[in-house]
Amino acid sequence: MSAEPNCLPWGAAALQQALAALWRGGVIIYPTETFYALGALPARPQAIARLLTIKRRTPSPNKALPLIAADRAAVANVAPL
C-alpha cells in the first residue's frame, strides 16, 4: 500500500478509485459538509490499523472510532445493536 496520497478531481473516476482503495484495505480522505474525514471499511482490520496509525492513536475500548453507515442494517454488520 502506497503512503503517497493520490488526489483526484471529484467525479466517477475518483469515486471508482476510492472504492477500490477501500476494498484493498486502504484509507481515504473525503469531504463532508463541514470538514474532511478519513474513511476505511470496518471489516478490514488492516484498514482500521492504518487509520489508527494516521490518527496517532492506539487501539482502545475506551475511545472508539466513529462509524458512518447508510442504515441500521449496515451498522448491525459491524456492531451489535
Short mmCIF file of C-alpha atoms in Angstrom, two decimals, residues 7-74:
data_model
loop_
_atom_site.label_atom_id
_atom_site.label_comp_id
_atom_site.label_asym_id
_atom_site.label_seq_id
_atom_site.Cartn_x
_atom_site.Cartn_y
_atom_site.Cartn_z
CA CYS A 7 -5.68 13.36 -5.07
CA LEU A 8 -8.08 13.37 -7.98
CA PRO A 9 -10.73 15.84 -9.12
CA TRP A 10 -14.13 14.67 -7.90
CA GLY A 11 -16.04 12.54 -10.39
CA ALA A 12 -16.75 8.97 -11.43
CA ALA A 13 -13.07 8.04 -11.85
CA ALA A 14 -12.19 9.38 -8.39
CA LEU A 15 -15.13 7.51 -6.85
CA GLN A 16 -14.08 4.25 -8.51
CA GLN A 17 -10.51 4.70 -7.29
CA ALA A 18 -11.69 5.48 -3.76
CA LEU A 19 -13.88 2.37 -3.71
CA ALA A 20 -11.01 0.23 -4.98
CA ALA A 21 -8.73 1.63 -2.28
CA LEU A 22 -11.31 0.84 0.41
CA TRP A 23 -11.75 -2.75 -0.80
CA ARG A 24 -7.95 -3.18 -0.75
CA GLY A 25 -7.91 -2.12 2.91
CA GLY A 26 -6.83 1.45 2.28
CA VAL A 27 -7.83 4.69 3.97
CA ILE A 28 -9.41 7.53 2.03
CA ILE A 29 -9.94 11.22 2.74
CA TYR A 30 -13.29 12.61 1.66
CA PRO A 31 -15.11 15.93 2.02
CA THR A 32 -18.15 16.37 4.23
CA GLU A 33 -20.33 19.46 4.66
CA THR A 34 -18.04 20.94 7.30
CA PHE A 35 -14.62 19.23 7.15
CA TYR A 36 -12.63 16.44 5.58
CA ALA A 37 -12.97 12.96 7.04
CA LEU A 38 -10.93 9.77 6.98
CA GLY A 39 -12.70 6.64 5.80
CA ALA A 40 -11.97 2.92 5.96
CA LEU A 41 -14.01 -0.27 5.83
CA PRO A 42 -14.56 -1.62 9.36
CA ALA A 43 -14.41 -5.20 8.05
CA ARG A 44 -10.76 -4.70 7.01
CA PRO A 45 -8.56 -4.95 10.15
CA GLN A 46 -5.52 -3.64 8.26
CA ALA A 47 -7.50 -0.54 7.28
CA ILE A 48 -8.51 0.14 10.88
CA ALA A 49 -4.89 -0.32 11.99
CA ARG A 50 -3.73 2.14 9.33
CA LEU A 51 -6.45 4.61 10.30
CA LEU A 52 -5.33 4.46 13.93
CA THR A 53 -1.72 4.97 12.83
CA ILE A 54 -2.69 8.02 10.76
CA LYS A 55 -4.57 9.43 13.75
CA ARG A 56 -1.61 8.56 16.03
CA ARG A 57 -3.84 6.50 18.30
CA THR A 58 -3.51 3.07 19.82
CA PRO A 59 -6.48 0.69 19.86
CA SER A 60 -8.61 1.35 22.93
CA PRO A 61 -12.04 0.13 24.00
CA ASN A 62 -12.44 3.49 25.77
CA LYS A 63 -12.01 5.61 22.64
CA ALA A 64 -13.92 4.20 19.70
CA LEU A 65 -13.77 5.36 16.11
CA PRO A 66 -16.92 6.93 14.65
CA LEU A 67 -18.99 4.80 12.31
CA ILE A 68 -20.90 6.31 9.40
CA ALA A 69 -23.39 3.87 7.92
CA ALA A 70 -26.18 4.03 5.36
CA ASP A 71 -28.76 2.36 7.58
CA ARG A 72 -29.34 0.23 10.68
CA ALA A 73 -28.63 -3.00 8.77
CA ALA A 74 -25.18 -1.71 7.83
#
